CSV table of C-alpha atoms and ligand atoms in Angstrom, one decimal:
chain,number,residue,atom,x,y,z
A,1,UNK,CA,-8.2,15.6,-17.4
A,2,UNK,CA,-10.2,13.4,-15.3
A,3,UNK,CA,-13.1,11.1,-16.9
A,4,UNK,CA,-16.3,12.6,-15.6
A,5,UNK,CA,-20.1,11.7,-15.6
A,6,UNK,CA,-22.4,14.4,-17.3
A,7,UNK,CA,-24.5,16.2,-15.2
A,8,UNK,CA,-22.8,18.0,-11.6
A,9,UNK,CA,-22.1,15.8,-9.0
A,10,UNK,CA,-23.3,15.9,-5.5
A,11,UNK,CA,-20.2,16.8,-3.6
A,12,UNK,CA,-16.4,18.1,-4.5
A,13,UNK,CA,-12.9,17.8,-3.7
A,14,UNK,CA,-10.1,20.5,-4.0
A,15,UNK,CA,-6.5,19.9,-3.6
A,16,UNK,CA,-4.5,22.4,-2.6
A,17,UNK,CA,-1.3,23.0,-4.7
A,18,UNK,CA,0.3,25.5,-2.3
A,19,UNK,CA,0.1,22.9,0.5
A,20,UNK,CA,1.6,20.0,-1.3
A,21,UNK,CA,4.9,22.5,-1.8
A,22,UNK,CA,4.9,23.4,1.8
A,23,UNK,CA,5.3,19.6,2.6
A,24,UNK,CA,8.1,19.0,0.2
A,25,UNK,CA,9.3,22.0,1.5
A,26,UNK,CA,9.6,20.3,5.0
A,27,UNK,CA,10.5,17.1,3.9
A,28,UNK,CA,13.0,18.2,2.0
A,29,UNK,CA,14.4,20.2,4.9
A,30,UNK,CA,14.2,17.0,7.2
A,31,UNK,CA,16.2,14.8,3.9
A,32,UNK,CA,18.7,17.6,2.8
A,33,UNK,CA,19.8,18.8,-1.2
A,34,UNK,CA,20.8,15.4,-2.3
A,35,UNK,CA,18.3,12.4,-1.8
A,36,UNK,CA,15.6,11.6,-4.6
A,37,UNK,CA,11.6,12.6,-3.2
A,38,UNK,CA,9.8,9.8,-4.8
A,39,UNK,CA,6.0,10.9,-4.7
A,40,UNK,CA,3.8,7.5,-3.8
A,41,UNK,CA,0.7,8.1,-5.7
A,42,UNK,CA,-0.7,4.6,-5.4
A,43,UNK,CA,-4.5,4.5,-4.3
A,44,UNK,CA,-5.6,6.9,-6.6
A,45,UNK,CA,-2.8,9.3,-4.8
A,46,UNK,CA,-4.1,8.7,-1.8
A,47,UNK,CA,-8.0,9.3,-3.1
A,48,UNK,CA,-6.7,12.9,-4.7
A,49,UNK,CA,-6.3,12.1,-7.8
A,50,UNK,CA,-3.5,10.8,-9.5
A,51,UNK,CA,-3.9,13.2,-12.8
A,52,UNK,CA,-4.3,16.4,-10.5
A,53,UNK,CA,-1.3,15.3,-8.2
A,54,UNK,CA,1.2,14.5,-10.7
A,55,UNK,CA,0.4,17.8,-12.1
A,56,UNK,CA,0.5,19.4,-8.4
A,57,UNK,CA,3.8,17.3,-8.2
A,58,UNK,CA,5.3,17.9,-10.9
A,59,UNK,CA,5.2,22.0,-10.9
A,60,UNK,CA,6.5,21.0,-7.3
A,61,UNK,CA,9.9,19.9,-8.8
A,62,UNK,CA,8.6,16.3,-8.3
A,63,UNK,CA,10.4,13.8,-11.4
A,64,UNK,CA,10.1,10.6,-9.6
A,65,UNK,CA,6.8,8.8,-8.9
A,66,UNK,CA,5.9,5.7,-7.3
A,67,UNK,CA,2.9,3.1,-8.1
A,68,UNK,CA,1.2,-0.1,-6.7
A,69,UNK,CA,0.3,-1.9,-10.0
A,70,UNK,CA,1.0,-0.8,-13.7
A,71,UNK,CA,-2.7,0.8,-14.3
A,72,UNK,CA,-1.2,3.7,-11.9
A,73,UNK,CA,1.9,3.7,-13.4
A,74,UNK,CA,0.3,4.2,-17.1
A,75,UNK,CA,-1.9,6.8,-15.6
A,76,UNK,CA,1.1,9.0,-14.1
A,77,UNK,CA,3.1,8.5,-17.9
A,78,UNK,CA,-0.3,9.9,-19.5
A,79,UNK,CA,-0.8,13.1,-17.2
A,80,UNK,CA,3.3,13.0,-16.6
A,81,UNK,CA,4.3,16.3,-19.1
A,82,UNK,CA,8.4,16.0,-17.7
A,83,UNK,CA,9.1,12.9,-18.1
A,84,UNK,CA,9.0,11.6,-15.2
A,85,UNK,CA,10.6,8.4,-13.7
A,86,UNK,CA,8.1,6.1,-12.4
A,87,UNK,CA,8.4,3.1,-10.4
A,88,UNK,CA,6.0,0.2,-9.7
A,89,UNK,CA,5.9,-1.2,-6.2
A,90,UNK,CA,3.6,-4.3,-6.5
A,91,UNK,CA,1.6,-5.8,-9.2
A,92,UNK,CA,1.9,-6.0,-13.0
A,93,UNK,CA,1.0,-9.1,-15.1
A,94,UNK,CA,3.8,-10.7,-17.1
A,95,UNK,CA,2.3,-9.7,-20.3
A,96,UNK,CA,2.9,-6.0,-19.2
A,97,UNK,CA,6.4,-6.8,-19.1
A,98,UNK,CA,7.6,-5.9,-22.7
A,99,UNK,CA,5.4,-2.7,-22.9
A,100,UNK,CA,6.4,-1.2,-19.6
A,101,UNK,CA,10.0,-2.0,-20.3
A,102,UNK,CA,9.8,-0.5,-23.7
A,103,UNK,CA,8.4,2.5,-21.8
A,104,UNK,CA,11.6,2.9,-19.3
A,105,UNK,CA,8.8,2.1,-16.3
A,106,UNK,CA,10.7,0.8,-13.7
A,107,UNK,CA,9.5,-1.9,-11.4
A,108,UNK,CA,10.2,-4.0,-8.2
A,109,UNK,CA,11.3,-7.2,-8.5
A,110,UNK,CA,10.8,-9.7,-5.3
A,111,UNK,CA,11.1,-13.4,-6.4
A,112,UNK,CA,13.3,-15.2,-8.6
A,113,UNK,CA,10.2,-15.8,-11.3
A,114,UNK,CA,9.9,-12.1,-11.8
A,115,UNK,CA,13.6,-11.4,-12.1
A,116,UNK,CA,13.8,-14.4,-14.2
A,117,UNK,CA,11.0,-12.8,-16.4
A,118,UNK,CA,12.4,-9.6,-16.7
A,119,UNK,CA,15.8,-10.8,-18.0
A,120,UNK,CA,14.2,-12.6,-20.6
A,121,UNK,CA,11.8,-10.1,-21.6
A,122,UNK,CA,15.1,-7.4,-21.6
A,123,UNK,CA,17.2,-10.0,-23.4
A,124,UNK,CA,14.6,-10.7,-26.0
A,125,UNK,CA,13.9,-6.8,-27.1
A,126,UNK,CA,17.4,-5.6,-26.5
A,127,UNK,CA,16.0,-3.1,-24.0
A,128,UNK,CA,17.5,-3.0,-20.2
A,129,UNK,CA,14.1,-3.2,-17.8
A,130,UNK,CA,14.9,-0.8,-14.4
A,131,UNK,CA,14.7,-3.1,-11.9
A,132,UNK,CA,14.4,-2.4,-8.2
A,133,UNK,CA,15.4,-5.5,-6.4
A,134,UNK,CA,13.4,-6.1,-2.9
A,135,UNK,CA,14.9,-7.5,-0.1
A,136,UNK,CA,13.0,-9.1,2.8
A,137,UNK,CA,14.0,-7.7,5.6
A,138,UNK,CA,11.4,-8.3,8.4
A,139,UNK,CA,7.6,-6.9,6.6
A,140,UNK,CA,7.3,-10.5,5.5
A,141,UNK,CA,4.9,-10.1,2.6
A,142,UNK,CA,7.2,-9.8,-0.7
A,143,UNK,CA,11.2,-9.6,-1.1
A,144,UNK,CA,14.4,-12.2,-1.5
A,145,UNK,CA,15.2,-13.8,1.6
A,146,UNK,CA,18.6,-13.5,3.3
A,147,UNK,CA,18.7,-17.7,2.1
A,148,UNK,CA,18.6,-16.6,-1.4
A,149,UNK,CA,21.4,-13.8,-1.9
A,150,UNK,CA,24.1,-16.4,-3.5
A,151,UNK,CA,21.2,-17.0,-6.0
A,152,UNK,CA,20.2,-13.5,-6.4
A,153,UNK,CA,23.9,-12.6,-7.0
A,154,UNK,CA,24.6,-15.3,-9.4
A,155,UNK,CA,21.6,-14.6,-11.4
A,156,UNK,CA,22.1,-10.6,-11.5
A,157,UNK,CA,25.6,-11.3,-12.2
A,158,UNK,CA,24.7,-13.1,-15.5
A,159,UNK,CA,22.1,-10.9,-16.1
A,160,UNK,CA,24.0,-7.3,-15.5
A,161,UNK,CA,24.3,-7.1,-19.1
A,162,UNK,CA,20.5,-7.0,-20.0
A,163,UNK,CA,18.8,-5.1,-17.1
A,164,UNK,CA,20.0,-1.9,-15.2
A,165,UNK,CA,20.2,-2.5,-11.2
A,166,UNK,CA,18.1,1.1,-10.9
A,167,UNK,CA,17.4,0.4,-7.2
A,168,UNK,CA,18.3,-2.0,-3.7
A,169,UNK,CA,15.3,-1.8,-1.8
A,170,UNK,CA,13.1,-2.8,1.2
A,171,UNK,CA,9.9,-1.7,3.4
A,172,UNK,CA,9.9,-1.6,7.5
A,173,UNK,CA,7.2,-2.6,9.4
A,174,UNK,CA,6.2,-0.2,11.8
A,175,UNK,CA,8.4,2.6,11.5
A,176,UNK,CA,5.4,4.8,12.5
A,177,UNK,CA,6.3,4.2,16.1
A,178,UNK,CA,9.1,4.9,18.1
A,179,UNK,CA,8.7,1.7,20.3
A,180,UNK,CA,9.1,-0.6,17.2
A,181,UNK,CA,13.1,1.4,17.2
A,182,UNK,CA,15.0,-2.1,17.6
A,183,UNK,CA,12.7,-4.2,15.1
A,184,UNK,CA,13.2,-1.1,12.5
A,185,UNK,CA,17.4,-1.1,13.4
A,186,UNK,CA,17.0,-4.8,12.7
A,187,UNK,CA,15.7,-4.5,9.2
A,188,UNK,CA,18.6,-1.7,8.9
A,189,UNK,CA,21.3,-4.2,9.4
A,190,UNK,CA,19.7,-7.0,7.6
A,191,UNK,CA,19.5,-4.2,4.7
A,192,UNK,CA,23.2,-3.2,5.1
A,193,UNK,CA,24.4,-6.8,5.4
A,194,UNK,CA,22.5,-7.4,2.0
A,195,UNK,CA,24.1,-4.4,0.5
A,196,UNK,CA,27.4,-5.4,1.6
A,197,UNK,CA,27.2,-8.7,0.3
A,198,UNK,CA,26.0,-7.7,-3.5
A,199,UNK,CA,28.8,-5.3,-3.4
A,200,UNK,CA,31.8,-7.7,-2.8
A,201,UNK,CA,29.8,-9.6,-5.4
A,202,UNK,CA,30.4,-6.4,-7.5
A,203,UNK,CA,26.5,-5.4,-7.7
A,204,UNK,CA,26.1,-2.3,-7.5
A,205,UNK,CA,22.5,0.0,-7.7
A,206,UNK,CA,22.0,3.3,-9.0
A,207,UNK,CA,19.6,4.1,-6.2
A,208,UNK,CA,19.0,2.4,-2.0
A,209,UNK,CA,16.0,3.3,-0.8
A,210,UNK,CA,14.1,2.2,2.1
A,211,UNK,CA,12.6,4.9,4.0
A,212,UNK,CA,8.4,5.7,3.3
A,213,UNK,CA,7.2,9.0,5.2
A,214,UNK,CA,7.6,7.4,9.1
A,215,UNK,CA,10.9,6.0,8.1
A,216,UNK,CA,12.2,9.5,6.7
A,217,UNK,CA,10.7,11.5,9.7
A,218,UNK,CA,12.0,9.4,12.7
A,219,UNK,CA,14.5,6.7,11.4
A,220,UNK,CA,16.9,9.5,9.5
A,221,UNK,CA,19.5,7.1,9.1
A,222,UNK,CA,17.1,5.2,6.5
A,223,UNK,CA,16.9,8.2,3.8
A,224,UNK,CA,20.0,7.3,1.7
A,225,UNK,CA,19.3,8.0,-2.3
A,226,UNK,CA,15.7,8.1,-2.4
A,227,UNK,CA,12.6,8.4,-0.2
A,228,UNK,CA,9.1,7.5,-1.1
A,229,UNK,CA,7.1,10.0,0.4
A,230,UNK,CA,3.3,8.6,0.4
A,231,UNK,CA,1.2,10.6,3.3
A,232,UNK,CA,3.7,13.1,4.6
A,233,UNK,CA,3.2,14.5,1.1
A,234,UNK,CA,-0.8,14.9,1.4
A,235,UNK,CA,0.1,16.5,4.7
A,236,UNK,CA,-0.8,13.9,7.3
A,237,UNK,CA,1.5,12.7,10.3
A,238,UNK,CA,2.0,8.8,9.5
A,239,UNK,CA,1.1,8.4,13.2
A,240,UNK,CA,0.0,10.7,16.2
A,241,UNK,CA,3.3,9.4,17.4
A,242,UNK,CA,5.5,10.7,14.2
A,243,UNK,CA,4.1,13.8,15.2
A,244,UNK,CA,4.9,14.2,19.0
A,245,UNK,CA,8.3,12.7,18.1
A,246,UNK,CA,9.3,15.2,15.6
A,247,UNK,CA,7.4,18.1,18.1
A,248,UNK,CA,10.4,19.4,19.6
A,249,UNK,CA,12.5,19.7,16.9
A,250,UNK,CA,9.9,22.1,15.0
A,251,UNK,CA,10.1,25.3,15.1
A,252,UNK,CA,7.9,27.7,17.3
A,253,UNK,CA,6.0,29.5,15.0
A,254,UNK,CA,5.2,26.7,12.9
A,255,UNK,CA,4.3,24.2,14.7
A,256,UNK,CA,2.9,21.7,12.2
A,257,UNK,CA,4.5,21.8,8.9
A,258,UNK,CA,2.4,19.2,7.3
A,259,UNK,CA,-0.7,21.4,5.6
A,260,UNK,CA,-3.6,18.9,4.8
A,261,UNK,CA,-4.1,19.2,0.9
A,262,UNK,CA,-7.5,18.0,0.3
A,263,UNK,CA,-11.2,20.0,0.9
A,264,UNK,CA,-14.1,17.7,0.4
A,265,UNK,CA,-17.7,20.4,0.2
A,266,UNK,CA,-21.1,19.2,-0.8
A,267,UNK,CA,-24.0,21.9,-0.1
A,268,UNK,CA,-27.5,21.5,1.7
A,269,UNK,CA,-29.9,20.0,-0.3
A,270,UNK,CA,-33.5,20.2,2.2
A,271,UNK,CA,-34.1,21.4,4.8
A,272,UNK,CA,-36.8,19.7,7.7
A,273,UNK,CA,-38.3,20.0,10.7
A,274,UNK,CA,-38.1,17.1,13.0
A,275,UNK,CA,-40.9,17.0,16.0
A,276,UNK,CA,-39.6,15.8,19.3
A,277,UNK,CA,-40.2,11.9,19.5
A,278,UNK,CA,-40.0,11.4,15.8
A,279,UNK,CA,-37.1,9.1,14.3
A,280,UNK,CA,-35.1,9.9,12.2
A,281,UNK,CA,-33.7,8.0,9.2
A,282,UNK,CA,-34.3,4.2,8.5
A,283,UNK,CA,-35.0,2.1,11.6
A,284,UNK,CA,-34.6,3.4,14.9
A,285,UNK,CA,-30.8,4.7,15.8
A,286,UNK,CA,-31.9,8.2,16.3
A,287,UNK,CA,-35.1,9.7,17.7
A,288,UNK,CA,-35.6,13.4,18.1
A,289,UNK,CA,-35.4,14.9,22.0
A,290,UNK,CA,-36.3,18.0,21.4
A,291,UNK,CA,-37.7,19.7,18.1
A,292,UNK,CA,-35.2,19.6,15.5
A,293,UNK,CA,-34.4,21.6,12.3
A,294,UNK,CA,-32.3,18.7,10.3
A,295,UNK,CA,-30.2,19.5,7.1
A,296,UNK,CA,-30.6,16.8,4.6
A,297,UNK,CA,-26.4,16.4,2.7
A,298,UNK,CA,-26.2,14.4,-0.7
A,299,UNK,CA,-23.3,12.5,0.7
A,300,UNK,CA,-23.7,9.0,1.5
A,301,UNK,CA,-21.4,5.3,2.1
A,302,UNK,CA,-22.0,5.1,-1.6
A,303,UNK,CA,-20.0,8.6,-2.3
A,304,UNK,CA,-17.6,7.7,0.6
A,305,UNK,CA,-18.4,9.0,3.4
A,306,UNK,CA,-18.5,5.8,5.8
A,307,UNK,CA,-21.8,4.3,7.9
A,308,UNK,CA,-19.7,4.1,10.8
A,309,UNK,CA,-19.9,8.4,11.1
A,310,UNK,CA,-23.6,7.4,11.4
A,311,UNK,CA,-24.5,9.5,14.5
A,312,UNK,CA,-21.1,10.8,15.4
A,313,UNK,CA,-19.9,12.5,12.3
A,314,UNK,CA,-19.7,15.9,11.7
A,315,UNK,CA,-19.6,18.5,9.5
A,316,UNK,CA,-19.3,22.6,8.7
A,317,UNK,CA,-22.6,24.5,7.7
A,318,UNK,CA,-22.1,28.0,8.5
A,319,UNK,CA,-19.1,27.8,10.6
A,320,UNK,CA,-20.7,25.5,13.0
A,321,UNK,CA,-20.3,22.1,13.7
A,322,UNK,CA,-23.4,20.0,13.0
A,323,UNK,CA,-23.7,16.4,13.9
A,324,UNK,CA,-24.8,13.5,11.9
A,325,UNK,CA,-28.2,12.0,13.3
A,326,UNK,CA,-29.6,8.6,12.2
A,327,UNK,CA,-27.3,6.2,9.8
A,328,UNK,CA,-25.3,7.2,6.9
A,329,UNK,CA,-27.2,6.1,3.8
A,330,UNK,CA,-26.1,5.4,0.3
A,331,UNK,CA,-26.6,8.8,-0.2
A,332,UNK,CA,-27.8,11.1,1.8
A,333,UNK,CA,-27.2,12.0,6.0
A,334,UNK,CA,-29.0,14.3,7.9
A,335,UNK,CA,-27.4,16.7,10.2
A,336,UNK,CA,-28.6,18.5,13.2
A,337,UNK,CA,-28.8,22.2,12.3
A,338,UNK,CA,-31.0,23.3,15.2
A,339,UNK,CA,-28.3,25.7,16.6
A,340,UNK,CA,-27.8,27.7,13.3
A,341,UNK,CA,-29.7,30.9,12.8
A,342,UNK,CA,-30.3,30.4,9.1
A,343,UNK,CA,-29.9,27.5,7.0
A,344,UNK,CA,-30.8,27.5,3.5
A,345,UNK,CA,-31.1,25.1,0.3
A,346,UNK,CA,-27.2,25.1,-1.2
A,347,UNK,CA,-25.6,26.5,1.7
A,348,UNK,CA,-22.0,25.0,1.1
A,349,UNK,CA,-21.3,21.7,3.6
A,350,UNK,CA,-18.1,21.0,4.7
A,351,UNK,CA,-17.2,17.3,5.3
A,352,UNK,CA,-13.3,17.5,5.3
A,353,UNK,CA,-11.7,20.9,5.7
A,354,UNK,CA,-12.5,24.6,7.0
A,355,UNK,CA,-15.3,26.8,7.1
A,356,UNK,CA,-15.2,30.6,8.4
A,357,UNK,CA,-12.1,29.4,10.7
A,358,UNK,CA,-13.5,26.1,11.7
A,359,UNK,CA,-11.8,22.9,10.8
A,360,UNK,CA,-13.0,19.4,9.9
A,361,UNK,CA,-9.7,17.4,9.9
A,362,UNK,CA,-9.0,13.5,8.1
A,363,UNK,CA,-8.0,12.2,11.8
A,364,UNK,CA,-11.3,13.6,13.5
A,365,UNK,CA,-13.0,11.0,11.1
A,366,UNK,CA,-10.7,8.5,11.4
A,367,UNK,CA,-11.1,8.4,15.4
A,368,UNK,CA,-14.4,8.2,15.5
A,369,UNK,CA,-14.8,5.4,12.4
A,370,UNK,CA,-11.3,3.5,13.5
A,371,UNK,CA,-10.5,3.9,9.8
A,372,UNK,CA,-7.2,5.2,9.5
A,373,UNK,CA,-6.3,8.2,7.3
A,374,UNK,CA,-5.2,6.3,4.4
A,375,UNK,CA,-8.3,4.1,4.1
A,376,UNK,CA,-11.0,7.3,4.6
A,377,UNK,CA,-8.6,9.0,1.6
A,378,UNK,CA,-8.1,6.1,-0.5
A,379,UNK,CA,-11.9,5.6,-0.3
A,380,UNK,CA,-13.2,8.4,-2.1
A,381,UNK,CA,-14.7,7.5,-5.2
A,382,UNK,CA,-13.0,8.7,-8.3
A,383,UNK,CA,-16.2,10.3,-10.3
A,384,UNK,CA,-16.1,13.1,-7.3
A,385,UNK,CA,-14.4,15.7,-9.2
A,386,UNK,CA,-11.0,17.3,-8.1
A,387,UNK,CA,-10.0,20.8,-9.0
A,388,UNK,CA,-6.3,22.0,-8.0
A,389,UNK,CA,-6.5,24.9,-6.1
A,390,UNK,CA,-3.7,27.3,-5.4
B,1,LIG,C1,2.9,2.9,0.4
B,1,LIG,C2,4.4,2.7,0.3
B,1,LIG,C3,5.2,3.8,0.7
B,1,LIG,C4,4.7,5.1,1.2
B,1,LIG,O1,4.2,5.0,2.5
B,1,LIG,P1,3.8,6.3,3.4
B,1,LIG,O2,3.7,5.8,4.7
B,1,LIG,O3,2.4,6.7,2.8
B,1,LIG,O4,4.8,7.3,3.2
B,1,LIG,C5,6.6,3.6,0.6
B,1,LIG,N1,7.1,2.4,0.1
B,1,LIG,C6,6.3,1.4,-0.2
B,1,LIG,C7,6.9,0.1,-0.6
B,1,LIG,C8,4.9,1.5,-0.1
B,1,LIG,O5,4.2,0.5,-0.4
């Protein structure tokens, strides 16, 4: 399923199956029966895997998944086994255009060059492409400006015949927080005024979507036909302020409904003694103030795990926390195992997860490294293998 070195490697990942359903099961109660959950498995799926999530997805009731680029998208048709729709978001290369159309792969479409391109392309093999026209409605990075709507309309007017208008879409900026409310409602009516004007233009779209996780959870009136559900679905509040505002409305006894998907365990591999005064690690950013038993982790930068956790991080060795000392390297940290009773060679390490009813959560890392969620997630390297768990 996944391409994999020989040999074991020095830490794992496991992604919880049961968890991902809980979230859909939430979402789905936040979105109602009838919208479309598109699963955003850009990034590798978020760093877990895009073969083990579409499978995880998939047996989910998942049928709709969204891409960055076309490498993703021809990774989701591979380890897709119910066909799937699958959308791309962002970057393809023209030459693509023919083979992903001829696949039913459906893509965004933000300037008049790529709509231009995909008519063509459609006209030329007799094959509608699925495209999902982008509007710019205040993200300001891709999308047709409200200046350009008589063009747009003129041009999918003339071009109805040879592509199918699969979606009317746009992005907000900031619908993570509350306070951005009127520059989100903005971007609603520039949306809606869009809409309207296709419409009287007789354009119509199979699908509108605008909302990503933040959107769905706070801005409810941007869920319409589809959603594309990135981190909500790996079971991480967008923002600590997604959270407190959907707090009240959750029920008592379960008072987060997002379940964290991902486990990331490595094991001990030495175990030292550290003499008061000695440093520890390259240079000098930790010296011993007492004696010290260290435990030495195969889990460096190079596998992930970032140099900014170098003496802050943490981790679970026995049900304890035990604290990085000296910097991350490549591949290895040492952690302060002083406190434990007994610590031996392979003793399972918990970077990311639970241990004997302790918890290492994503956001504890992402505090102390200022890396948000996504990029600690996105980061992990693909050769650590990931095995779906129930
Ligand atoms: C990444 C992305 C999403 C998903 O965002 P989340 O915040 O992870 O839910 C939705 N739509 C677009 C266009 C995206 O690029």
């Amino acid at each position: 399923m996944q391409e994999l070195p020989d040999g074991i490697p020095t830490s794992r990942l496991e992604i919880s199956a049961k968890a991902y359903r809980q979230n859909i099961r939430y979402i789905r109660s936040e979105i109602g029966p009838k919208p479309t959950i598109s699963a955003v498995v850009k990034g590798n799926a978020y760093g877990h895997g895009i073969a083990q999530m579409v499978e995880i997805a998939e047996r989910a009731g998942i049928r709709h998944f969204s891409t960055f680029s076309s490498d993703e998208a021809w990774l989701v048709r591979r380890h897709s086994t119910r066909k799937s729709e699958i959308m791309i978001l962002g970057m393809l290369y023209d030459s693509e255009l023919p083979d992903l159309i001829q696949a039913g792969i459906g893509f965004y479409v933000f300037d008049f060059d790529r709509l231009q391109k995909a008519i063509d392309v459609s006209r030329d093999l007799g094959i509608a492409a699925k495209i999902h026209v982008e509007l710019e409605t205040g993200f300001h990075r891709t999308g047709f400006d409200w200046e350009d709507r008589a063009q747009l309309a003129s041009l999918l007017q003339e071009a109805k015949d040879h592509v199918i208008l699969e979606g009317l879409c746009t992005h907000y900026a900031g619908a993570e927080s509350v306070s951005n409310y009127v520059r989100v409602k903005n971007q609603i009516a520039v949306y809606y005024d869009f809409k309207n004007f296709l419409s009287e233009n007789n354009l119509f779209f199979n699908r509108y979507h605008t909302a990503c996780s933040a959107a769905t959870l706070i801005f409810p009136e941007t869920i319409m036909d589809m959603v594309r559900i990135g981190i909500a679905g790996y079971g991480f509040w967008p923002t600590k302020e997604t959270f407190f505002a959907k707090l009240k409305d959750l029920p008592k006894a379960n008072k987060n409904p997002l379940k964290r998907l991902i486990t990331w365990k490595s094991q001990v591999m030495s175990v030292k003694k550290v003499e008061m005064g000695e440093f520890v690690g390259y240079g000098n950013s930790f010296m011993a103030l007492k004696n010290m038993l260290l435990a030495i982790v195969p889990v460096g930068y190079g596998h992930g795990y970032s140099r900014l956790l170098s003496n802050s991080g943490l981790v679970l060795i026995g049900g304890k926390h035990c604290q990085v000392v000296g910097t991350v390297t490549m591949n290895a940290i040492a952690v302060d195992v002083s406190h434990l009773k007994d610590v031996q060679i392979v003793d399972e390490v918990v970077m990311i997860g639970k241990q004997k009813g302790k918890e290492i959560t994503v956001a504890s890392f992402s505090e102390s490294t200022q890396q948000v969620n996504y990029e600690l997630l996105t980061r992990l390297p693909r050769d650590i293998p990931r095995r779906i768990i129930d």
